[in-house]
Coordinates of C-alpha atoms and ligand atoms in Angstrom, one line a residue:
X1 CA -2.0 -47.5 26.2
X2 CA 1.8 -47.1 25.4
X3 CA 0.9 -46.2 21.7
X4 CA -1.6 -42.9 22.8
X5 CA 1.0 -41.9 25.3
X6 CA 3.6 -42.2 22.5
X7 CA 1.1 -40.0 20.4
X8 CA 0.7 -37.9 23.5
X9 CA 3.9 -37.0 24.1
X10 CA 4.9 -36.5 20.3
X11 CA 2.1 -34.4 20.0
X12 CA 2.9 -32.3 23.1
X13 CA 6.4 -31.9 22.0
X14 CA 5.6 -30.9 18.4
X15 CA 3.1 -28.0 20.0
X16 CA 5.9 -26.9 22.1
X17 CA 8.2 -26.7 19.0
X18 CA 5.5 -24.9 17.4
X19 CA 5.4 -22.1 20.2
X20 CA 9.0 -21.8 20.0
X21 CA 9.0 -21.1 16.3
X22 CA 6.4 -19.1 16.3
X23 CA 8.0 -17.2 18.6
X24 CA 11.4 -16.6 17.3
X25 CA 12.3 -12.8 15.7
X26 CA 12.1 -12.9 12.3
X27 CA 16.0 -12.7 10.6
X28 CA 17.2 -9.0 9.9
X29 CA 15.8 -8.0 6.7
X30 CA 15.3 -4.5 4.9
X31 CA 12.5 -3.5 4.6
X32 CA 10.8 -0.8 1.7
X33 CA 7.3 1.3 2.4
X34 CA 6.6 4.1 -0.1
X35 CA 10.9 4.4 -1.0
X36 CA 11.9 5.2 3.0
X37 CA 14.1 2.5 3.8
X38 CA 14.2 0.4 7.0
X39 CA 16.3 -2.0 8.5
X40 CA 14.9 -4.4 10.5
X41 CA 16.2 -6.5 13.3
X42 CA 14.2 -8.5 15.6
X43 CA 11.3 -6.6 14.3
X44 CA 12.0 -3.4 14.8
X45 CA 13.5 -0.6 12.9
X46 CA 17.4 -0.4 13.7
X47 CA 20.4 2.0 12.5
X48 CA 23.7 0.8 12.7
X49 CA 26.1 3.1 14.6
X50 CA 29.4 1.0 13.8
X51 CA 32.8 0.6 13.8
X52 CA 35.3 -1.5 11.3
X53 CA 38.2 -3.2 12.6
X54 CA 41.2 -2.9 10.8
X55 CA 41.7 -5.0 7.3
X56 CA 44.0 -7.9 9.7
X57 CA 42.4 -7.7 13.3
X58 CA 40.2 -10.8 12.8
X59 CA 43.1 -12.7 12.8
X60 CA 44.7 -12.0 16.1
X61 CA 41.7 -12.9 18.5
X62 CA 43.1 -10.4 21.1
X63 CA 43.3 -7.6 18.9
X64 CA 39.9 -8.1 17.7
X65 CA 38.2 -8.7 21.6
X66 CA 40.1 -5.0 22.5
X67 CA 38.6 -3.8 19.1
X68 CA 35.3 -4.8 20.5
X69 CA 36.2 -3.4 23.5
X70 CA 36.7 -0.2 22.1
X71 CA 33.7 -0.1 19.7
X72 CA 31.2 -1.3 23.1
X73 CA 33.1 1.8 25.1
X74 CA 32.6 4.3 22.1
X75 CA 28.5 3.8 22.3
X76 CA 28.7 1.8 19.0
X77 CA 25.9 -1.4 18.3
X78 CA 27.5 -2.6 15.7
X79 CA 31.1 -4.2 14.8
X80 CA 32.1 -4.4 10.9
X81 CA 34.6 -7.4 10.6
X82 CA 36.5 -9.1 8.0
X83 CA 36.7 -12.5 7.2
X84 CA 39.4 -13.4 4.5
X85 CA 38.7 -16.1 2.1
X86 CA 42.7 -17.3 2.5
X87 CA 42.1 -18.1 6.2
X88 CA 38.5 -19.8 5.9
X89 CA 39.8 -22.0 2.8
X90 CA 43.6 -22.4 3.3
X91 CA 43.6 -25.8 0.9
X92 CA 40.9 -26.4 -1.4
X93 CA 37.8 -27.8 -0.2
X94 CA 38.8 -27.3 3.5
X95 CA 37.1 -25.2 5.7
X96 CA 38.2 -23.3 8.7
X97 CA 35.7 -21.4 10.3
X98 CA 37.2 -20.3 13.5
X99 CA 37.7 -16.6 12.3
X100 CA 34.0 -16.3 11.9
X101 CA 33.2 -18.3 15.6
X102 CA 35.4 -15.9 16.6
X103 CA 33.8 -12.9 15.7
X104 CA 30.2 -13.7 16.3
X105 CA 31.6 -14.6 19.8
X106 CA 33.4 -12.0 20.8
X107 CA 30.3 -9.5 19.5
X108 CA 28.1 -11.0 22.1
X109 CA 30.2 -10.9 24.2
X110 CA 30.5 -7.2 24.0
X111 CA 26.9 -7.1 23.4
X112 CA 27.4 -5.7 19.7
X113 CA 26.0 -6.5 16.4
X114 CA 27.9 -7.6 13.4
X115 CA 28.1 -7.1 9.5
X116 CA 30.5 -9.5 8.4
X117 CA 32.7 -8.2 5.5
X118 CA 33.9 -11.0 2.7
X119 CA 37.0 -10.8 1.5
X120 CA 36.8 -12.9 -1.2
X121 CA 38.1 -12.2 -4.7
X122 CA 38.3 -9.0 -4.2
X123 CA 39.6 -6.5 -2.0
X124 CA 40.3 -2.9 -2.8
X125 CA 40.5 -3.8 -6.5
X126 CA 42.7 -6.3 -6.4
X127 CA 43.4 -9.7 -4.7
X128 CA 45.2 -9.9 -1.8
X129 CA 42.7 -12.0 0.1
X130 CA 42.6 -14.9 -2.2
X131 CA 44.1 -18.3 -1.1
X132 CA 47.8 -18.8 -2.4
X133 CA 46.2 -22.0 -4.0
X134 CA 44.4 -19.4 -6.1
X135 CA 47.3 -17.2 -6.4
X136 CA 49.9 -19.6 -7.7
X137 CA 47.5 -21.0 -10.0
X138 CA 47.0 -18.4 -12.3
X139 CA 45.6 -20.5 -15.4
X140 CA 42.7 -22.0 -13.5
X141 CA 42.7 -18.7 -12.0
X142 CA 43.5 -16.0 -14.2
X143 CA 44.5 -12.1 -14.1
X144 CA 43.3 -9.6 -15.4
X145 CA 45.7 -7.7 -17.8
X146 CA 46.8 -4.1 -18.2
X147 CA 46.7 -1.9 -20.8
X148 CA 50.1 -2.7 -21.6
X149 CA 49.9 -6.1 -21.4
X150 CA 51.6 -6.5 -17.9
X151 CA 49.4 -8.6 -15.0
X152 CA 47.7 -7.0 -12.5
X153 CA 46.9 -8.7 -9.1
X154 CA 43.5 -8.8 -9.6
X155 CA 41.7 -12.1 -10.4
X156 CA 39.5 -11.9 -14.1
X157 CA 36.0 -11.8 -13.1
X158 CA 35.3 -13.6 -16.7
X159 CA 36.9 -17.0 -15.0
X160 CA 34.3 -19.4 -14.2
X161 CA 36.9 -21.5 -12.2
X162 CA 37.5 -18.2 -10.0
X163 CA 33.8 -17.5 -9.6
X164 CA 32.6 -21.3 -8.4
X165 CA 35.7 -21.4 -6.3
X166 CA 34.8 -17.8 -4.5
X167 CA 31.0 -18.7 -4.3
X168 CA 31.6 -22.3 -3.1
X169 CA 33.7 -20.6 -0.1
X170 CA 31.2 -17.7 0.5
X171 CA 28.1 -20.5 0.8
X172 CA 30.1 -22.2 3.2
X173 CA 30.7 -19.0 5.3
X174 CA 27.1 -18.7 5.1
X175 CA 25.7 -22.1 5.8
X176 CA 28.8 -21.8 9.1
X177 CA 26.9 -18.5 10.1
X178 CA 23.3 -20.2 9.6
X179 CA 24.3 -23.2 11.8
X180 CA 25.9 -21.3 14.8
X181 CA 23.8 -17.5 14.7
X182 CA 20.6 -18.8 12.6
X183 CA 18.4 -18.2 15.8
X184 CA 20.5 -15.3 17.5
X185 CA 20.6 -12.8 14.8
X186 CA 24.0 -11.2 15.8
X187 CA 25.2 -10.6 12.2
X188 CA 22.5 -8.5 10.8
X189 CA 24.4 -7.9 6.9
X190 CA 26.9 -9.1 5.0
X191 CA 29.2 -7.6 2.8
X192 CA 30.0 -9.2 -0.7
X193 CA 33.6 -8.9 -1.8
X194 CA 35.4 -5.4 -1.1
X195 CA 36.1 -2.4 -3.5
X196 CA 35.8 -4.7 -6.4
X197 CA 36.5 -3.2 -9.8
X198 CA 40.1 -3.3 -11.2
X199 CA 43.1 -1.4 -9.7
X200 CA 45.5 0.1 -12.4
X201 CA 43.1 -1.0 -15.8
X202 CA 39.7 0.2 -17.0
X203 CA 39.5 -2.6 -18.9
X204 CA 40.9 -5.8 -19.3
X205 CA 43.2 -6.1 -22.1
X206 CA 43.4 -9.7 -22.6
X207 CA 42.7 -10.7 -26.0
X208 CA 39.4 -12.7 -25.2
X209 CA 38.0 -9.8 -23.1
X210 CA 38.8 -7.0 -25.9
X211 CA 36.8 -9.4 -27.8
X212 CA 34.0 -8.4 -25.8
X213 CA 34.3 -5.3 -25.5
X214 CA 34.4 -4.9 -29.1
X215 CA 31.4 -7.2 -29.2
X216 CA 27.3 -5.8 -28.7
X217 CA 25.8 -4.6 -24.8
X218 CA 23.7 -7.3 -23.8
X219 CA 20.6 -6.2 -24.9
X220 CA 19.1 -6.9 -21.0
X221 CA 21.5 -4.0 -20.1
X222 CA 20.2 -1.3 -23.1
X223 CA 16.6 -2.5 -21.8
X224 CA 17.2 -1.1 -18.3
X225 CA 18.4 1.7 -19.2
X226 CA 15.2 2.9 -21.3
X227 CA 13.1 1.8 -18.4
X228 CA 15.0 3.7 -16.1
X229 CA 15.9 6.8 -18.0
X230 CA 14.1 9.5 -16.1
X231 CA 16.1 7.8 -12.4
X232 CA 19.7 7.3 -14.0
X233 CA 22.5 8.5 -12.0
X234 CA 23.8 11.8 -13.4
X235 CA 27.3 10.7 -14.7
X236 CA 25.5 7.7 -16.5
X237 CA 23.1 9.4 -18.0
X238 CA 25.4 12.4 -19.4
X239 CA 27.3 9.2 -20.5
X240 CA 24.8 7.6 -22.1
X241 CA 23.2 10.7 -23.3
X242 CA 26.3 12.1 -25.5
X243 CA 25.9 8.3 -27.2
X244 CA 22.6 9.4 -27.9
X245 CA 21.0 7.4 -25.8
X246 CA 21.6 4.4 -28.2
X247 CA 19.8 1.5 -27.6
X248 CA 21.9 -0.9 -29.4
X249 CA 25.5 -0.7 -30.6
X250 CA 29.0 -1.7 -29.3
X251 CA 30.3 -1.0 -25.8
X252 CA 32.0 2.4 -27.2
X253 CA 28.9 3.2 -29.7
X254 CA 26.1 2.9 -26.6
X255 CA 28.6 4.6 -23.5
X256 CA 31.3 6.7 -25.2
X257 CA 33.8 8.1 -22.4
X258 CA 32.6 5.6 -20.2
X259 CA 32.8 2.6 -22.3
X260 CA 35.6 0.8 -20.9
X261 CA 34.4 1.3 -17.4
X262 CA 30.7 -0.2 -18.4
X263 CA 32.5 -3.4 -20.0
X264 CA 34.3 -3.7 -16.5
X265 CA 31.2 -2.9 -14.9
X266 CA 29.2 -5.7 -16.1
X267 CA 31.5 -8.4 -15.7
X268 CA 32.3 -7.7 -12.4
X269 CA 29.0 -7.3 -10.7
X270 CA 27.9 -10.3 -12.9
X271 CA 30.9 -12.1 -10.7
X272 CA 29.5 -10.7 -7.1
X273 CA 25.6 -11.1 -8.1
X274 CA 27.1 -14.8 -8.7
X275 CA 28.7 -15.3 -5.3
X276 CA 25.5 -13.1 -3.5
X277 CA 23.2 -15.6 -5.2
X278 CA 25.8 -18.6 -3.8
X279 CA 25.7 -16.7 0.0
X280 CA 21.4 -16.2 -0.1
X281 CA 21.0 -20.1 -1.3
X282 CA 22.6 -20.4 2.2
X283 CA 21.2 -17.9 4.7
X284 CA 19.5 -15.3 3.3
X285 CA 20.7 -12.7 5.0
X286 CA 21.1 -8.7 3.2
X287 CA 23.8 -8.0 1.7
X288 CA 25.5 -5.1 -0.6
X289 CA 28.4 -4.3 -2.2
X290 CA 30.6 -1.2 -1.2
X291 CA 32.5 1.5 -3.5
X292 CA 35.4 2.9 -3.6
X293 CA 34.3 6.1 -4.8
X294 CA 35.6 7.6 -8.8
X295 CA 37.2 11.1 -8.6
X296 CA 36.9 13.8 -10.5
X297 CA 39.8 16.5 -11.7
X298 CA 40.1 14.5 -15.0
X299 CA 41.4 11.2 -14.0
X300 CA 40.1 8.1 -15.4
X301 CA 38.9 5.0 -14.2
X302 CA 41.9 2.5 -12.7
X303 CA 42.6 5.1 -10.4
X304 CA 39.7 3.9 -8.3
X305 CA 38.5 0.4 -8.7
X306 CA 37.1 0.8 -12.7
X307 CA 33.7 -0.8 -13.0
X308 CA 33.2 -1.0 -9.3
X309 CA 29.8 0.4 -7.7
X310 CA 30.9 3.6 -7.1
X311 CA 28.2 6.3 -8.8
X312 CA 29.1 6.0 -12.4
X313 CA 28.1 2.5 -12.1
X314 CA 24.9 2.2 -9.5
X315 CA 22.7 1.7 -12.3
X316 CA 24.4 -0.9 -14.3
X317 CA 25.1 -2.9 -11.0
X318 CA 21.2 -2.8 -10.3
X319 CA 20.8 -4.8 -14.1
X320 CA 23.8 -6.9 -13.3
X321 CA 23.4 -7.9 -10.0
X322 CA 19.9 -7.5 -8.9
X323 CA 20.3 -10.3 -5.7
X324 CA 22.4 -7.6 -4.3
X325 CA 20.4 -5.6 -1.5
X326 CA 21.7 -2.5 -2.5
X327 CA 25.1 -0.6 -3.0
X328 CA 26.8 1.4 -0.3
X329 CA 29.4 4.2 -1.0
X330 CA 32.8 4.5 1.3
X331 CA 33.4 7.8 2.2
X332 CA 37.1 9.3 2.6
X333 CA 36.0 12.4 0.6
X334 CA 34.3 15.7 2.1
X335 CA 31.4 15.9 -0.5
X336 CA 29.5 14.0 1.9
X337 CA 25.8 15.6 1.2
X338 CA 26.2 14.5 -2.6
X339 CA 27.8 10.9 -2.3
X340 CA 24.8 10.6 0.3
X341 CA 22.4 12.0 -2.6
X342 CA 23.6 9.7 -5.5
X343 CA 23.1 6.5 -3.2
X344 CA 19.9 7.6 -0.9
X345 CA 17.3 6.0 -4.1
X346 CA 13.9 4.0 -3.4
X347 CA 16.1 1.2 -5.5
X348 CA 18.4 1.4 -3.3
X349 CA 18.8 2.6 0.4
X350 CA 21.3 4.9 2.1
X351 CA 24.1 2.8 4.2
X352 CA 27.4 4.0 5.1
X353 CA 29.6 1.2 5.8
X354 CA 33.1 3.0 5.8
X355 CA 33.7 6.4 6.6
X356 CA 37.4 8.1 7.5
X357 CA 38.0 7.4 11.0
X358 CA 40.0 11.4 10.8
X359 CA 37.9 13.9 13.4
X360 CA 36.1 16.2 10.9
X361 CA 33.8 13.3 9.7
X362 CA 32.2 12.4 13.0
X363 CA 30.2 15.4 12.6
X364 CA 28.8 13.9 9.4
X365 CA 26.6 11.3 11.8
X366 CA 24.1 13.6 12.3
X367 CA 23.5 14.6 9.1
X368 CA 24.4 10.9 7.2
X369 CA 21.7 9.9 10.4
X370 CA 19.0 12.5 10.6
X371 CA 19.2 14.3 7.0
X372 CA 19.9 11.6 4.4
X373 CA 18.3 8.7 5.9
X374 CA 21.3 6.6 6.2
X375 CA 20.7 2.9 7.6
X376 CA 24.4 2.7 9.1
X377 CA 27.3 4.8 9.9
X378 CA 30.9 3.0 10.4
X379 CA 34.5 4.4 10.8
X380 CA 37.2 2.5 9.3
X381 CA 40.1 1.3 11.7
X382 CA 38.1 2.5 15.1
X383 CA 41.0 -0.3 17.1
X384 CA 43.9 2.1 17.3
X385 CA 47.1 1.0 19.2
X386 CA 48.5 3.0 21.6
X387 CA 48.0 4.3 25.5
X388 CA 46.1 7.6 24.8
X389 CA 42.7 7.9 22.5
X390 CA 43.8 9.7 19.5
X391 CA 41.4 13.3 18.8
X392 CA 39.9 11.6 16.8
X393 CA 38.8 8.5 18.7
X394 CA 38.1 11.3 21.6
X395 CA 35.6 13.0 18.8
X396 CA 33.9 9.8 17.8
X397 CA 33.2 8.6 21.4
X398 CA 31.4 12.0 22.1
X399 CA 29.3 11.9 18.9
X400 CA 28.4 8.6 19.7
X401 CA 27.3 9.0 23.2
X402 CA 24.9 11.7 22.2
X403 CA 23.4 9.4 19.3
X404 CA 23.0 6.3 20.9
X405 CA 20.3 6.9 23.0
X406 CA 18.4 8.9 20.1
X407 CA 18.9 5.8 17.6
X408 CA 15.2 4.0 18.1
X409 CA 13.6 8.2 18.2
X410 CA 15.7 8.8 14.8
X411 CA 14.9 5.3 13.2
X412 CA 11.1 6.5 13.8
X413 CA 11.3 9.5 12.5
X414 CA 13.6 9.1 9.4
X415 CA 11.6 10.9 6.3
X416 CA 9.1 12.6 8.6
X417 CA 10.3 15.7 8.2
X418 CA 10.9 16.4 11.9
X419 CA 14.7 15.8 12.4
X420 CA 17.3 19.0 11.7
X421 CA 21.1 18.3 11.5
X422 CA 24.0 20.5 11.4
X423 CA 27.9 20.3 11.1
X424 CA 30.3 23.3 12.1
X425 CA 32.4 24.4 8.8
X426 CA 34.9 26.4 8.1
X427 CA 34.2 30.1 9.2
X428 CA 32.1 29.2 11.1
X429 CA 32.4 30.2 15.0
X430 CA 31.6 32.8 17.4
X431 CA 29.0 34.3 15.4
X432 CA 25.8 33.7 14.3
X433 CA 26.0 31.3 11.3
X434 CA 22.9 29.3 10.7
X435 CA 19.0 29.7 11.1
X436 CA 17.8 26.7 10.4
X437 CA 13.6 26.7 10.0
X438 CA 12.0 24.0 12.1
X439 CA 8.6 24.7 11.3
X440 CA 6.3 27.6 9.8
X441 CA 6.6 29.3 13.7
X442 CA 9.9 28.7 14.8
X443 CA 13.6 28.9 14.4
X444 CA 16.6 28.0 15.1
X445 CA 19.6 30.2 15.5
X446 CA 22.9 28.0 15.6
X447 CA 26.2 30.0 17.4
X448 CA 29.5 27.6 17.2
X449 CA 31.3 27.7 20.9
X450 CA 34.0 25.8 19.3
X451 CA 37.0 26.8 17.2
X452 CA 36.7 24.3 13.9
X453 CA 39.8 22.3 13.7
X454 CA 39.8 19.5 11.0
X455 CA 42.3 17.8 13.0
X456 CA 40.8 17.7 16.2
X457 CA 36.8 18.4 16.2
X458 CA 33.6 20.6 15.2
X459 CA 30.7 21.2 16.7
X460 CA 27.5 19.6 15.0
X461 CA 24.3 18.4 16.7
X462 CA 20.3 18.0 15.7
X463 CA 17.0 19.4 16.6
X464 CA 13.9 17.2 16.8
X465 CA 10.6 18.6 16.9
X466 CA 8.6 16.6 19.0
X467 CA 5.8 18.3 18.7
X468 CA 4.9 21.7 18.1
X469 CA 6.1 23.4 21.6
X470 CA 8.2 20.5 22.0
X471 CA 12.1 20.0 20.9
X472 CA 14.8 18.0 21.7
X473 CA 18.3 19.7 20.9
X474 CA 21.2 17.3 21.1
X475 CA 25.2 17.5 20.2
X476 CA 28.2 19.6 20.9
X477 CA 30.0 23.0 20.4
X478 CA 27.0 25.2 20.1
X479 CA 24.3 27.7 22.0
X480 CA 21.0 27.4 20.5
X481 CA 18.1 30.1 20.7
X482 CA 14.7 29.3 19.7
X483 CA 13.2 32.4 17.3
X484 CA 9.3 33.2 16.9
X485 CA 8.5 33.5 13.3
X486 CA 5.5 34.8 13.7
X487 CA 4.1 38.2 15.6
X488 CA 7.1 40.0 16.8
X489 CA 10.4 39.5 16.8
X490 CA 11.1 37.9 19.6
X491 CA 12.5 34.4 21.3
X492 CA 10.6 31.7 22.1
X493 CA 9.7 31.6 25.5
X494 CA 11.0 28.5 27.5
X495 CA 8.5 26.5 29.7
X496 CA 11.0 24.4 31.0
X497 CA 14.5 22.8 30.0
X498 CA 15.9 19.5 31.0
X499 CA 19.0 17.6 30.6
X500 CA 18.4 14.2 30.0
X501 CA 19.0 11.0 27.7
X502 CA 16.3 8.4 26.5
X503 CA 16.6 4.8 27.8
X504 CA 14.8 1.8 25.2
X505 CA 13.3 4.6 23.6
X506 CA 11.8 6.8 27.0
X507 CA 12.8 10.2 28.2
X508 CA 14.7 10.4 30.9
X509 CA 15.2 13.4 33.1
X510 CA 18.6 14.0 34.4
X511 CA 18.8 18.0 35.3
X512 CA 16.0 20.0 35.8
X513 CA 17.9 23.4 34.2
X514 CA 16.8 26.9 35.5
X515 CA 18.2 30.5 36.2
X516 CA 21.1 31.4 34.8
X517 CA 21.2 27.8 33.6
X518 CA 18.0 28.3 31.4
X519 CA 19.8 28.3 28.1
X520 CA 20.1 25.8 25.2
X521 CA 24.1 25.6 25.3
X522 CA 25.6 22.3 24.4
X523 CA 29.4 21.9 25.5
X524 CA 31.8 20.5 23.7
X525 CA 31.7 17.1 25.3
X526 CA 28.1 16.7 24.3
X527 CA 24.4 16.6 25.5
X528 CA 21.0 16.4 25.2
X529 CA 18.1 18.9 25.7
X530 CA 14.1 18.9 26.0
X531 CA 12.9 21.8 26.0
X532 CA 9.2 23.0 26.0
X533 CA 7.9 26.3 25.0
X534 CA 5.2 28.5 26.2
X535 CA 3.3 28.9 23.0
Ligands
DGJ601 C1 38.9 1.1 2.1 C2 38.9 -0.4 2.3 O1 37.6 -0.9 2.0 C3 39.3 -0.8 3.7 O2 39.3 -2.2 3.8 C4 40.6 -0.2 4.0 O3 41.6 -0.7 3.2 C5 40.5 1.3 3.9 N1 40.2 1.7 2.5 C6 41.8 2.0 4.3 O4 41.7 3.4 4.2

């Protein structure tokens, strides 16, 4: 009898276990159909509308819980947080994980999503956020060296010491995380390294690694490139194409101009792909590398990060380090539409993980949101100090209050052709300044009600057609008129307009509008508008 209530009982218990697995949401993962790009959390699609905390805020837990604060209060889901490889491994071989507890914590506790950020090796080019064990040790753990022969603070990605020490602490962040957030899913990404590339060099000068670069491209490199040829990115290619496409050949006969930044290239996403493939073995979680971004006006790589994944390099980085999710640009320049075009690829999707936190780029959620497809959107340094919000903070809390309830309408309709940013520039006020076609019928005729002022805001909002007499107009500084395009001239004629917001993804009405109060005019504050037409 005991024995078949034994097997009773273990059998009942191992169905129960059963139901509770099968029930448990799948881990975040990204997801690909047909080149449009999804994130996925608990099953459903899911943009990030983030925040990062300062480079040092993890380590002071009450400057990180008012961080959250701040981010929760600002209509952000998502908090981008670093943890430093010096404070998780302060001796070798020990562990501390109380900077990533404390994070994971205080992100529920705000009810917020996190992407953690690793600072490992690298940071910013260099390494600042290596252990001092690693620091003071610089013939187990070598620099890289200049072009006149002088150190830099940036750890040689050709060190196999360096690489097993930064993957061994990266898979132990990882297995951590798996332990404590395996079933809760409150850090959706990670982040692998920061900026890396090398600050002040763009190449290392040591005698071992001129060696290489005098030496052949690894042939599995040249063979990418031919299979890829038609997709290259544009500085790449013109690279690779003054070479004459070579598919063989040193590092200077196969990239010319570029060669030294290629070398770098290599060797240092060889070094992330390496401490990715450490993290995955763990918890498989996504994760991507960001870029410090090249410049133009003639300068050459060092300036930024050389051989980091910023768009001279996407391609090379996809051969080097394919268990990399994808690559994600930082964006403190105003050529926002074409960083956004050079990363938005079906190899690789669109995810904005720094932007400036100054007030002209909050605009830029709309269209990073609902015109490039972007997976994520994320100020850097969003926990300011001080008694008053900044403008800027002031323009990011608006921008955000409008998009947060439209996230789950936008993360359906990415690529459908049915979502219509806009951004206020320069000149632009007071006067008609943009028609934008939202169908072969209608238009839509954009009139600024804001002065733009880099330093304090712009106006910038998004249409969504709904259906076809159906629209929702959302954001701030502008009167909208809707414009028959067909028949004669005329405006559309308005049905009915509400003021409203969406809640888990269902209209709300807040305002039934009317009268003199029948007009699509969005204050600076922000707002959001259905409107239906007679048609
Ligand atoms: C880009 C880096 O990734 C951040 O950690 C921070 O240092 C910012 N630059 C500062 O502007």
């Amino acid at each position: 009898m005991n024995i078949i209530w034994t097997g009773l009982l273990l059998l009942a218990s191992l169905l129960a276990c059963t139901a509770v697995t099968a029930a448990e949401a799948p881990p975040p993962a990204l997801d690909c159909q047909n080149g449009h790009w999804s994130l996925r959390v608990d099953g459903k699609p899911f943009l990030i509308l983030g925040g990062q905390v300062h480079n040092s805020t993890t380590a002071d837990a009450e400057r990180l819980d008012r961080a959250c604060t701040t981010l929760a209060r600002s209509g952000a889901n998502t908090a981008f947080v670093p943890i430093s490889w010096e404070l998780l491994e302060p001796a070798a071989g020990q562990y501390d994980f109380a900077l990533v507890d404390r994070a994971v914590q205080d992100a529920r506790k705000h009810h917020l999503r996190l992407v953690l950020l690793w600072f490992g090796g690298w940071k910013n080019g260099a390494m600042h956020y290596a252990p001092e064990w690693v620091k003071r040790d610089k013939t187990t753990y070598p620099r890289v060296i200049d072009a006149r022969g002088g150190e830099l603070p940036t750890l040689s990605p050709l060190s196999e010491a360096t690489r097993r020490a930064d993957a061994a602490a990266f898979r132990a962040m990882m297995t951590h995380l798996r332990e404590i957030d395996g079933a809760d899913h409150t850090v959706l990404l990670v982040q692998v390294e920061n900026e890396a590339g090398y600050l002040g060099a763009d190449r290392d000068y040591s005698p071992a690694a001129t060696q290489r670069f005098e030496g052949p491209v690894p042939s599995e490199l040249t063979a990418y490139l031919d299979a890829h040829r038609a997709a290259l990115s544009a500085p790449l290619a013109r690279a690779w194409g003054e070479s004459g496409n070579r598919l063989s050949g040193t590092w200077t006969e196969v990239f010319g101009d570029m060669a030294a930044e290629a070398c770098t290239g290599w060797d240092v996403a060889r070094y992330v792909d390496a401490v990715t493939v450490a993290g995955k073995e763990a918890w498989p979680l996504p994760m991507y590398a960001n870029a410090w971004l090249a410049v133009g006006n003639g300068e050459r790589a060092g300036v930024w990060p050389s051989g980091g994944p910023n768009e001279n390099m996407i391609d090379l980085w996809k051969c080097a380090a394919p268990h990399l999710d994808f690559l994600a640009p930082d964006i403190y320049q105003s050529r926002f539409a074409d960083i956004c075009a050079a990363y938005a690829r079906p190899d690789n999707p669109l995810f904005i993980p720094e932007v400036s936190f100054d007030p002209y780029y909050p605009a830029f959620a709309f269209t990073a949101f609902a015109g490039c497809n972007s997976l994520a959107f994320s100020p850097f340094g969003i926990d300011e100090e001080g008694d008053e919000p900044s403008p800027a903070a002031v323009q990011w809390t608006r921008v955000y209050g409008v998009l947060r309830p439209l996230l789950p309408l936008i993360a359906e309709r990415q690529h459908s052709g049915t979502l219509f940013p806009f951004a206020q520039n320069l000149f632009e006020e007071g006067e008609t300044t943009l028609s934008i076609q939202l169908g072969e019928q209608l238009a839509a005729v954009i009139t600024y009600t804001v002065k733009f002022d880099a330093l304090k805001q712009r106006g910038a909002g998004m249409i969504v057609r709904l259906a076809r007499d159906e629209y929702l107009v959302a954001g701030m500084g502008f009167n909208a008129v809707l414009r028959e395009l067909q028949g004669p001239p005329r405006d559309a004629e308005i049905l009915s307009l509400d003021e409203g917001t969406y809640d888990e993804g269902a209209w709300k009405t807040q305002h039934r509008l009317n009268g003199d109060e029948l007009q699509l005019s969005l204050p600076e504050t922000g707002r959001i508008l259905r409107v239906k037409l007679l048609r």
